[in-house]
Each structure stands twice: as C-alpha cells, then as structure tokens.
Amino acid sequence: MARLSVNINKFATLRNARGGNNPDLIKTAIDCERFGAEGITVHPRPDERHIRKDDVLELSKVVSTEFNIEGYPDKRFMDLVIKVQPTQVTLVPDPPDVLTSNAGWNTIEKKGFLREILNELKSNGIRTSIFLEPDEKMVDGAKEVETDRIELYTEAYARNYTNNKVDAIKLYKQAALKAESLGIGINAGHDLDLKNLNYFVKEIPMTQEVSIGHALVCDAIYLGLENTIQMYLKQACDK
C-alpha cells in the first residue's frame, strides 16, 4: 500500500494571494492528517511564493505523520531542514525561478554533489529521497550516491496515460524494478490524480509513498477536502 502525503503548497499560494492567514496553513495540515493523510509535503522556494520558512518551522511542531520537505539543496534549504529534522527530505534539481519541478536529477553528472548532501542529511537522521526520471541509468546512479529512496517524476506518465496507459507506465516499471533490485525505496509524484493513480500503484506495487498536491486541491474545491483525501487513499490502497 502506498502512503498518501498531501502537498499543501497550493493552500499557501491561496493564502498568499490575499495576505493574512486564510486559509490557515497549520489548521489545513492538521485537518489533512485528521482526514486520513499519512504525510504532509511542502516545497519551500527561495522567493517564498507559497510555503515560507516560518511555515516550515511551525508545521514541524504540529505534523504528527511523516513530514516531507522538498527542495533544491542550497545553503538556505539545508540550514532549514537540518534545524527542522523532518522524516524525509526530497532533493529536486530546481533552479530558483522555475514554476514547478520539471526534471529529475542527473545522478551521474551530479554524483559528488548529491553524495555529499545526502550524507549530511543521513548523518542528521533524515531519510533521503531524490527526484528522478524513469531512467535505469539514473537509478544506478542513485545507488552510487546512496540515497534511501527515489521519487519517480510522473509528469510524463500522467500526460500519456489517457493515450496509452500501458506505454505510459513502461519505463516507470523498469525503473522501479531496477530500484527495488538495488534496495532503493520508491516514491512517486507530479500530476498524479484520481484518474491515473490507481493504475500506477497497481502496476508498481512496491511504491511506498505518493506525494500529491495540485490535483488533490483542485478536486477538493468540488468534492470537499475530507472526501477528496479519502478518495485518494482508496486509489492509493486498492491494488
């Protein structure tokens, strides 16, 4: 069964659009857990256009499930996560001005850099994950840098799912099987939704965690947050 981690960035985007504290991000995280979420994910960016440093600090006091912090490992980010000590840190290769995560790490070219960062995180008792495209060579590289998990970047899967789901999942299955054979845990995220999530976890049953934000928040507008989380849990667990 894949655990559901709710990415709450979009709630922060909505709050920041008008200033003030509506919606209340701390209450949102607590409610997501109360409604069944098995983790909370945030991605603080340098411009703080959604999640802010202070949000991360306050969330670390109340999140009772798994707290996953995503981001590019510059000094600002590393200082924050070492201070907070979340359950998991997911490294993404985002430049500061990117709209959303749009590529995985090149674990071969960035081998030395990633190994150093991952070792620092693990020495602080933090589980590590790196954002990765479904490429077996990159999975081999992930083993070399000694990450605990990879997060498969599922945008291409989601984009191609409606055209040919068998073809869409093919490279992801290969990458997941390679990771499993190397003893690397498997997470997944980006554009997973109520239409494509269940097929993904059925085809890749070793998936340990899915991180979902944008689609879940969009669905919650129509379906309500509690109902939406329950629907996503059913899709993630029904194999």
XYZ file of C-alpha atoms in Angstrom, residues 7-227:
221
model
C 1.454 18.541 -0.646
C -0.013 21.700 0.867
C 1.846 24.259 -1.281
C -1.324 25.294 -3.126
C -3.075 26.143 0.139
C -0.198 28.510 0.876
C -0.484 30.004 -2.624
C -4.153 30.766 -1.965
C -3.361 32.318 1.406
C -0.589 34.482 -0.036
C -2.833 35.789 -2.812
C -4.744 37.952 -0.321
C -2.374 38.209 2.602
C -3.497 37.379 6.112
C -3.938 33.809 7.216
C -6.861 32.413 5.246
C -6.668 29.512 4.723
C -4.786 28.742 7.902
C -1.926 26.511 6.768
C -1.347 24.932 10.175
C -5.015 24.035 10.559
C -5.020 22.701 6.995
C -2.135 20.330 7.738
C -3.767 19.134 10.964
C -7.079 18.605 9.161
C -5.413 16.706 6.299
C -3.966 14.300 8.853
C -7.281 14.073 10.677
C -8.973 13.216 7.381
C -6.521 10.364 6.763
C -3.404 11.802 5.102
C -0.358 9.762 6.048
C 2.126 12.541 5.449
C 2.469 16.252 4.762
C 4.747 17.562 1.996
C 5.991 21.115 1.499
C 8.367 22.672 -1.015
C 9.737 25.975 0.285
C 11.261 28.046 -2.525
C 13.669 30.972 -2.154
C 11.037 33.561 -3.161
C 8.522 32.120 -0.635
C 5.752 32.420 -3.202
C 3.848 29.697 -1.395
C 5.454 27.913 1.574
C 7.534 30.227 3.756
C 10.386 29.434 6.096
C 8.180 30.312 9.077
C 5.521 27.893 7.789
C 8.045 25.062 7.794
C 9.120 25.858 11.333
C 5.526 25.984 12.592
C 4.458 22.874 10.695
C 7.321 20.908 12.217
C 5.676 21.456 15.619
C 2.297 20.008 14.635
C 2.744 17.410 11.884
C 2.236 14.039 13.569
C 2.563 11.827 10.492
C 5.547 11.925 8.127
C 6.874 15.382 7.303
C 8.495 15.544 3.845
C 10.347 18.678 2.761
C 11.228 19.049 -0.918
C 13.690 21.465 -2.413
C 16.978 22.325 -4.038
C 19.799 21.810 -1.533
C 21.347 25.261 -1.351
C 22.667 26.536 1.982
C 19.364 28.175 2.916
C 17.464 24.947 2.338
C 20.000 22.753 4.097
C 20.139 25.003 7.158
C 16.336 24.847 7.379
C 15.942 21.077 7.083
C 18.812 20.338 9.467
C 17.089 22.583 12.004
C 13.628 21.078 11.457
C 14.672 17.407 11.223
C 11.752 16.170 9.082
C 11.083 12.499 8.454
C 12.248 12.822 4.861
C 13.962 15.328 2.600
C 13.369 15.018 -1.140
C 16.006 16.734 -3.249
C 14.849 18.322 -6.519
C 17.114 19.954 -9.139
C 15.002 23.105 -9.477
C 16.557 26.461 -10.358
C 15.178 29.267 -8.148
C 12.779 30.736 -10.737
C 11.148 27.539 -12.016
C 7.340 27.390 -11.828
C 7.199 23.765 -10.705
C 9.517 20.765 -10.607
C 10.100 19.735 -14.212
C 13.071 17.348 -14.341
C 14.872 14.702 -12.353
C 18.483 14.652 -11.179
C 21.311 13.552 -13.408
C 22.817 11.241 -10.818
C 25.903 10.610 -12.932
C 26.918 14.223 -13.562
C 25.942 15.307 -10.024
C 27.312 12.241 -8.250
C 29.788 14.033 -5.989
C 27.406 16.860 -5.125
C 24.496 14.548 -4.318
C 26.574 12.123 -2.283
C 27.877 14.944 -0.085
C 24.402 16.393 0.502
C 22.789 13.005 1.126
C 25.485 12.012 3.590
C 24.913 15.227 5.543
C 21.175 14.599 5.714
C 21.562 10.967 6.747
C 24.109 11.877 9.406
C 21.334 14.004 10.908
C 18.907 11.066 10.962
C 16.844 12.242 7.984
C 15.557 9.773 5.386
C 16.617 10.847 1.904
C 14.907 10.783 -1.471
C 15.887 12.265 -4.832
C 13.603 13.315 -7.676
C 14.304 11.058 -10.648
C 13.037 10.431 -14.156
C 12.338 6.797 -15.116
C 15.806 6.046 -16.478
C 17.586 2.896 -15.318
C 20.986 4.576 -15.692
C 19.883 7.314 -13.334
C 18.627 4.659 -10.914
C 22.066 3.040 -10.996
C 23.469 6.470 -10.229
C 21.037 6.822 -7.337
C 22.540 3.701 -5.822
C 26.017 5.196 -6.195
C 25.043 8.360 -4.291
C 23.480 6.206 -1.559
C 20.003 7.699 -1.399
C 17.416 5.860 0.682
C 14.657 6.397 -1.874
C 13.915 7.867 -5.253
C 10.789 9.818 -6.165
C 9.771 8.959 -9.698
C 8.811 12.131 -11.579
C 5.446 11.116 -13.023
C 4.564 14.069 -15.275
C 5.254 12.087 -18.466
C 3.204 9.154 -17.171
C 0.261 11.414 -16.371
C 0.476 13.222 -19.718
C 0.454 9.992 -21.726
C -1.904 7.960 -19.532
C -5.101 8.705 -21.463
C -3.495 7.879 -24.820
C -1.880 4.564 -23.888
C -1.520 3.711 -20.235
C 0.492 0.553 -20.944
C 3.131 2.527 -22.824
C 2.946 5.360 -20.299
C 3.860 3.105 -17.382
C 6.512 1.015 -19.149
C 9.665 2.981 -18.285
C 8.400 3.580 -14.752
C 8.004 -0.151 -14.162
C 11.502 -0.780 -15.443
C 12.982 1.946 -13.252
C 11.041 0.755 -10.204
C 12.146 -2.846 -10.671
C 15.743 -1.692 -11.017
C 15.451 0.401 -7.843
C 13.884 -2.470 -5.937
C 16.693 -4.811 -7.034
C 19.215 -2.288 -5.694
C 17.458 -1.912 -2.357
C 16.224 1.621 -3.036
C 12.758 2.657 -1.835
C 10.275 4.094 -4.332
C 8.132 7.200 -4.034
C 6.244 8.932 -6.842
C 4.780 12.318 -7.550
C 3.790 15.042 -10.021
C 0.412 15.189 -11.800
C -0.923 12.013 -10.212
C -4.693 12.279 -9.803
C -7.880 10.295 -9.255
C -7.823 9.050 -12.857
C -4.261 7.710 -13.073
C -3.145 6.986 -9.511
C -4.668 3.550 -9.034
C -3.230 2.118 -12.240
C 0.218 3.386 -11.248
C 0.237 1.724 -7.823
C -1.258 -1.485 -9.208
C 1.447 -1.720 -11.862
C 4.182 -0.631 -9.441
C 3.031 -2.202 -6.161
C 6.371 -1.522 -4.473
C 5.528 2.199 -4.421
C 5.885 3.316 -0.817
C 4.622 6.892 -0.996
C 2.828 9.210 -3.391
C 3.020 12.967 -2.930
C 0.016 14.783 -4.389
C -0.883 18.445 -4.187
C -2.260 20.366 -7.165
C -4.785 17.783 -8.382
C -5.923 16.979 -4.857
C -6.547 20.636 -4.038
C -8.437 21.127 -7.314
C -10.631 18.118 -6.548
C -11.234 19.383 -3.017
C -12.845 22.538 -4.415
C -15.661 20.401 -5.824
C -15.642 17.395 -3.523
C -14.542 18.765 -0.157
C -11.159 18.160 1.434
C -12.096 15.259 3.702
C -13.940 13.391 0.958
